[in-house]
Amino acid sequence: MKRKLIILALLISSGSTYAAMPPSAVLCGSCHGPQGQGVEPLGPRLAGLSSDYIAQQVKLFQTGKRQNVTMAPMAMTLQGPAIKEVADYFSTQDVPVVTPHLRGEKVSYTDPTEQLVYQGDWERMIPACVTCHGPSGVGVGDFPRLAGQQASYIKNQLIAWQQGTRGGDQDAVMGTIAGKLTAAEIEALAQYFSTIK
């Protein structure tokens, strides 16, 4: 801990852009990066997620509705106003601007992954990913940004939804959708969204 505080003090004194990081976010930055860009494989990108979404996920880890042996104790270090302070900080960090592919720009897709992303699979009652996650997965409100997220993270989260080790979604929407995806589809979707930058 002492080492982290020394590093933070050096960054602040050097006038680095990291100086805006609140002290309550220093521990988070060790896995998610000081500007929330993610550190593979330690932690996913937080930049680009809404403040409300980040705060909600911290609370889900604290209550056990989301399970992760690393994040559970880390989430417990944030209490009261510190949760919003950290969420606000990471949500305001820059992410690459994506020129979104809009629904309707293409009538049919030969690539099955693109079809899932932009049209879904109504025979299996799977809506298009962009229905909730926004054009090209750039995120909308409480629905997180998928564009540019680590493939391994997206894959692991879809598996967690399938296995029931991740919860907190309204009406179990993601758990239901993930339960209908094959392992190959999960892998392909994770790769697809990770390459949108």
Short mmCIF file of C-alpha atoms in Angstrom, two decimals:
data_model
loop_
_atom_site.label_atom_id
_atom_site.label_comp_id
_atom_site.label_asym_id
_atom_site.label_seq_id
_atom_site.Cartn_x
_atom_site.Cartn_y
_atom_site.Cartn_z
CA MET A 1 0.00 0.00 0.00
CA LYS A 2 2.84 2.37 0.87
CA ARG A 3 4.37 1.79 -2.57
CA LYS A 4 1.07 2.65 -4.30
CA LEU A 5 0.79 5.89 -2.32
CA ILE A 6 4.36 6.86 -3.27
CA ILE A 7 3.62 6.20 -6.96
CA LEU A 8 0.44 8.26 -6.71
CA ALA A 9 2.33 11.13 -5.03
CA LEU A 10 4.95 11.08 -7.79
CA LEU A 11 2.27 11.18 -10.48
CA ILE A 12 0.51 14.07 -8.79
CA SER A 13 3.73 16.04 -8.33
CA SER A 14 4.73 15.46 -11.97
CA GLY A 15 1.50 17.03 -13.22
CA SER A 16 0.47 13.77 -14.91
CA THR A 17 -3.09 13.29 -16.11
CA TYR A 18 -3.33 10.59 -13.44
CA ALA A 19 -3.45 13.36 -10.81
CA ALA A 20 -7.24 13.50 -11.17
CA MET A 21 -7.56 9.95 -9.84
CA PRO A 22 -9.24 10.08 -6.44
CA PRO A 23 -7.39 8.20 -3.67
CA SER A 24 -10.30 5.76 -3.39
CA ALA A 25 -9.65 4.65 -7.00
CA VAL A 26 -5.93 3.86 -6.62
CA LEU A 27 -6.53 0.23 -5.67
CA CYS A 28 -8.96 -0.17 -8.60
CA GLY A 29 -6.39 1.28 -10.97
CA SER A 30 -3.89 -1.43 -10.13
CA CYS A 31 -5.99 -3.98 -12.08
CA HIS A 32 -8.13 -1.80 -14.32
CA GLY A 33 -5.39 0.68 -15.21
CA PRO A 34 -5.03 4.21 -13.85
CA GLN A 35 -7.39 5.53 -16.52
CA GLY A 36 -9.63 2.47 -16.55
CA GLN A 37 -8.41 1.12 -19.90
CA GLY A 38 -8.11 -2.41 -18.49
CA VAL A 39 -5.10 -4.58 -17.79
CA GLU A 40 -5.33 -7.97 -19.49
CA PRO A 41 -5.91 -10.43 -17.82
CA LEU A 42 -6.24 -8.67 -14.45
CA GLY A 43 -9.18 -6.39 -15.04
CA PRO A 44 -11.53 -5.25 -17.82
CA ARG A 45 -11.89 -1.75 -19.22
CA LEU A 46 -14.01 0.51 -17.02
CA ALA A 47 -13.61 3.64 -19.14
CA GLY A 48 -16.67 4.19 -21.26
CA LEU A 49 -19.06 2.53 -18.82
CA SER A 50 -21.66 4.74 -17.18
CA SER A 51 -21.12 5.81 -13.59
CA ASP A 52 -24.42 4.22 -12.54
CA TYR A 53 -23.44 0.92 -14.15
CA ILE A 54 -20.02 0.84 -12.42
CA ALA A 55 -21.57 1.67 -9.04
CA GLN A 56 -24.23 -1.01 -9.51
CA GLN A 57 -21.58 -3.64 -10.29
CA VAL A 58 -19.60 -2.75 -7.16
CA LYS A 59 -22.76 -3.26 -5.11
CA LEU A 60 -23.49 -6.58 -6.84
CA PHE A 61 -20.01 -7.82 -5.91
CA GLN A 62 -20.58 -6.65 -2.34
CA THR A 63 -23.84 -8.59 -2.07
CA GLY A 64 -22.55 -11.72 -3.83
CA LYS A 65 -24.89 -11.43 -6.83
CA ARG A 66 -21.72 -11.21 -8.90
CA GLN A 67 -19.03 -13.66 -7.86
CA ASN A 68 -15.32 -13.21 -8.36
CA VAL A 69 -12.68 -14.17 -5.82
CA THR A 70 -10.61 -11.08 -6.57
CA MET A 71 -13.36 -8.50 -6.94
CA ALA A 72 -15.45 -9.49 -3.92
CA PRO A 73 -12.91 -8.30 -1.32
CA MET A 74 -11.83 -5.33 -3.48
CA ALA A 75 -15.43 -4.13 -3.75
CA MET A 76 -15.76 -4.23 0.02
CA THR A 77 -13.01 -1.59 0.33
CA LEU A 78 -15.39 0.92 -1.27
CA GLN A 79 -18.10 2.21 1.01
CA GLY A 80 -20.51 5.13 1.03
CA PRO A 81 -19.62 8.12 -1.18
CA ALA A 82 -16.40 6.42 -2.36
CA ILE A 83 -18.43 4.14 -4.66
CA LYS A 84 -19.83 7.09 -6.62
CA GLU A 85 -16.49 8.89 -6.56
CA VAL A 86 -14.72 5.91 -8.15
CA ALA A 87 -17.56 5.25 -10.60
CA ASP A 88 -17.62 8.90 -11.69
CA TYR A 89 -13.85 8.94 -12.19
CA PHE A 90 -13.66 5.85 -14.41
CA SER A 91 -16.80 6.71 -16.38
CA THR A 92 -15.27 10.01 -17.51
CA GLN A 93 -12.06 8.49 -18.89
CA ASP A 94 -11.58 8.62 -22.66
CA VAL A 95 -12.35 5.68 -24.91
CA PRO A 96 -11.79 5.39 -28.66
CA VAL A 97 -14.54 6.95 -30.74
CA VAL A 98 -16.34 4.29 -32.76
CA THR A 99 -18.19 5.04 -35.98
CA PRO A 100 -21.16 2.78 -35.33
CA HIS A 101 -22.61 0.34 -37.79
CA LEU A 102 -26.30 1.12 -37.59
CA ARG A 103 -29.08 -1.42 -37.80
CA GLY A 104 -30.70 -1.36 -41.20
CA GLU A 105 -27.51 -0.44 -43.06
CA LYS A 106 -27.40 -4.04 -44.17
CA VAL A 107 -30.44 -6.19 -44.92
CA SER A 108 -28.83 -9.61 -44.60
CA TYR A 109 -25.67 -10.94 -43.00
CA THR A 110 -23.73 -13.93 -44.23
CA ASP A 111 -21.53 -13.91 -41.12
CA PRO A 112 -23.44 -15.64 -38.29
CA THR A 113 -21.73 -13.55 -35.61
CA GLU A 114 -22.70 -10.27 -37.28
CA GLN A 115 -26.22 -11.61 -37.62
CA LEU A 116 -26.40 -12.25 -33.87
CA VAL A 117 -24.99 -8.79 -33.14
CA TYR A 118 -27.25 -6.82 -35.48
CA GLN A 119 -30.34 -8.99 -36.03
CA GLY A 120 -30.32 -11.65 -33.34
CA ASP A 121 -31.75 -15.12 -33.84
CA TRP A 122 -35.50 -14.97 -33.44
CA GLU A 123 -35.95 -18.73 -33.90
CA ARG A 124 -34.14 -19.10 -30.57
CA MET A 125 -35.65 -15.88 -29.14
CA ILE A 126 -32.27 -14.16 -28.99
CA PRO A 127 -32.51 -10.40 -29.59
CA ALA A 128 -29.74 -8.54 -31.39
CA CYS A 129 -26.93 -7.52 -29.02
CA VAL A 130 -27.23 -3.93 -30.24
CA THR A 131 -30.87 -3.80 -29.14
CA CYS A 132 -29.69 -3.17 -25.60
CA HIS A 133 -25.96 -2.42 -25.90
CA GLY A 134 -26.36 0.29 -28.54
CA PRO A 135 -24.98 0.69 -32.08
CA SER A 136 -21.81 -1.42 -32.47
CA GLY A 137 -21.99 -2.12 -28.73
CA VAL A 138 -20.94 1.38 -27.60
CA GLY A 139 -23.20 1.14 -24.56
CA VAL A 140 -26.46 2.79 -23.58
CA GLY A 141 -27.20 3.86 -19.99
CA ASP A 142 -27.28 0.81 -17.75
CA PHE A 143 -26.25 -1.45 -20.64
CA PRO A 144 -22.45 -1.58 -20.71
CA ARG A 145 -20.13 -0.79 -23.58
CA LEU A 146 -18.89 -3.95 -25.28
CA ALA A 147 -16.95 -2.23 -28.08
CA GLY A 148 -13.23 -2.59 -27.43
CA GLN A 149 -13.66 -4.65 -24.25
CA GLN A 150 -11.25 -7.52 -23.71
CA ALA A 151 -12.38 -10.67 -25.51
CA SER A 152 -11.46 -12.86 -22.54
CA TYR A 153 -13.60 -10.71 -20.24
CA ILE A 154 -16.66 -10.78 -22.52
CA LYS A 155 -16.31 -14.53 -22.91
CA ASN A 156 -15.96 -15.12 -19.17
CA GLN A 157 -18.99 -12.95 -18.40
CA LEU A 158 -21.20 -14.76 -20.89
CA ILE A 159 -20.12 -18.06 -19.32
CA ALA A 160 -20.82 -16.65 -15.85
CA TRP A 161 -24.33 -15.67 -16.98
CA GLN A 162 -24.82 -19.20 -18.33
CA GLN A 163 -23.62 -20.83 -15.12
CA GLY A 164 -25.59 -18.51 -12.85
CA THR A 165 -22.51 -17.13 -11.09
CA ARG A 166 -23.34 -13.65 -12.32
CA GLY A 167 -26.67 -12.04 -11.54
CA GLY A 168 -28.23 -8.67 -11.00
CA ASP A 169 -29.67 -8.25 -14.47
CA GLN A 170 -33.28 -7.12 -14.58
CA ASP A 171 -35.66 -10.02 -15.21
CA ALA A 172 -32.65 -12.34 -15.79
CA VAL A 173 -32.40 -11.05 -19.37
CA MET A 174 -28.68 -11.73 -19.84
CA GLY A 175 -28.81 -15.06 -18.07
CA THR A 176 -31.61 -16.16 -20.40
CA ILE A 177 -29.82 -14.96 -23.55
CA ALA A 178 -26.44 -16.40 -22.59
CA GLY A 179 -28.07 -19.74 -21.80
CA LYS A 180 -29.07 -20.04 -25.45
CA LEU A 181 -25.60 -19.36 -26.88
CA THR A 182 -23.20 -22.10 -27.90
CA ALA A 183 -19.56 -22.09 -26.79
CA ALA A 184 -18.53 -21.22 -30.35
CA GLU A 185 -20.97 -18.29 -30.45
CA ILE A 186 -19.68 -16.96 -27.14
CA GLU A 187 -16.10 -17.11 -28.42
CA ALA A 188 -17.06 -15.41 -31.70
CA LEU A 189 -19.09 -12.65 -30.04
CA ALA A 190 -16.27 -11.91 -27.60
CA GLN A 191 -13.77 -11.63 -30.44
CA TYR A 192 -16.14 -9.53 -32.54
CA PHE A 193 -16.79 -6.87 -29.90
CA SER A 194 -13.17 -6.74 -28.78
CA THR A 195 -12.09 -5.67 -32.26
CA ILE A 196 -14.49 -2.71 -32.45
CA LYS A 197 -12.19 0.19 -31.64
#
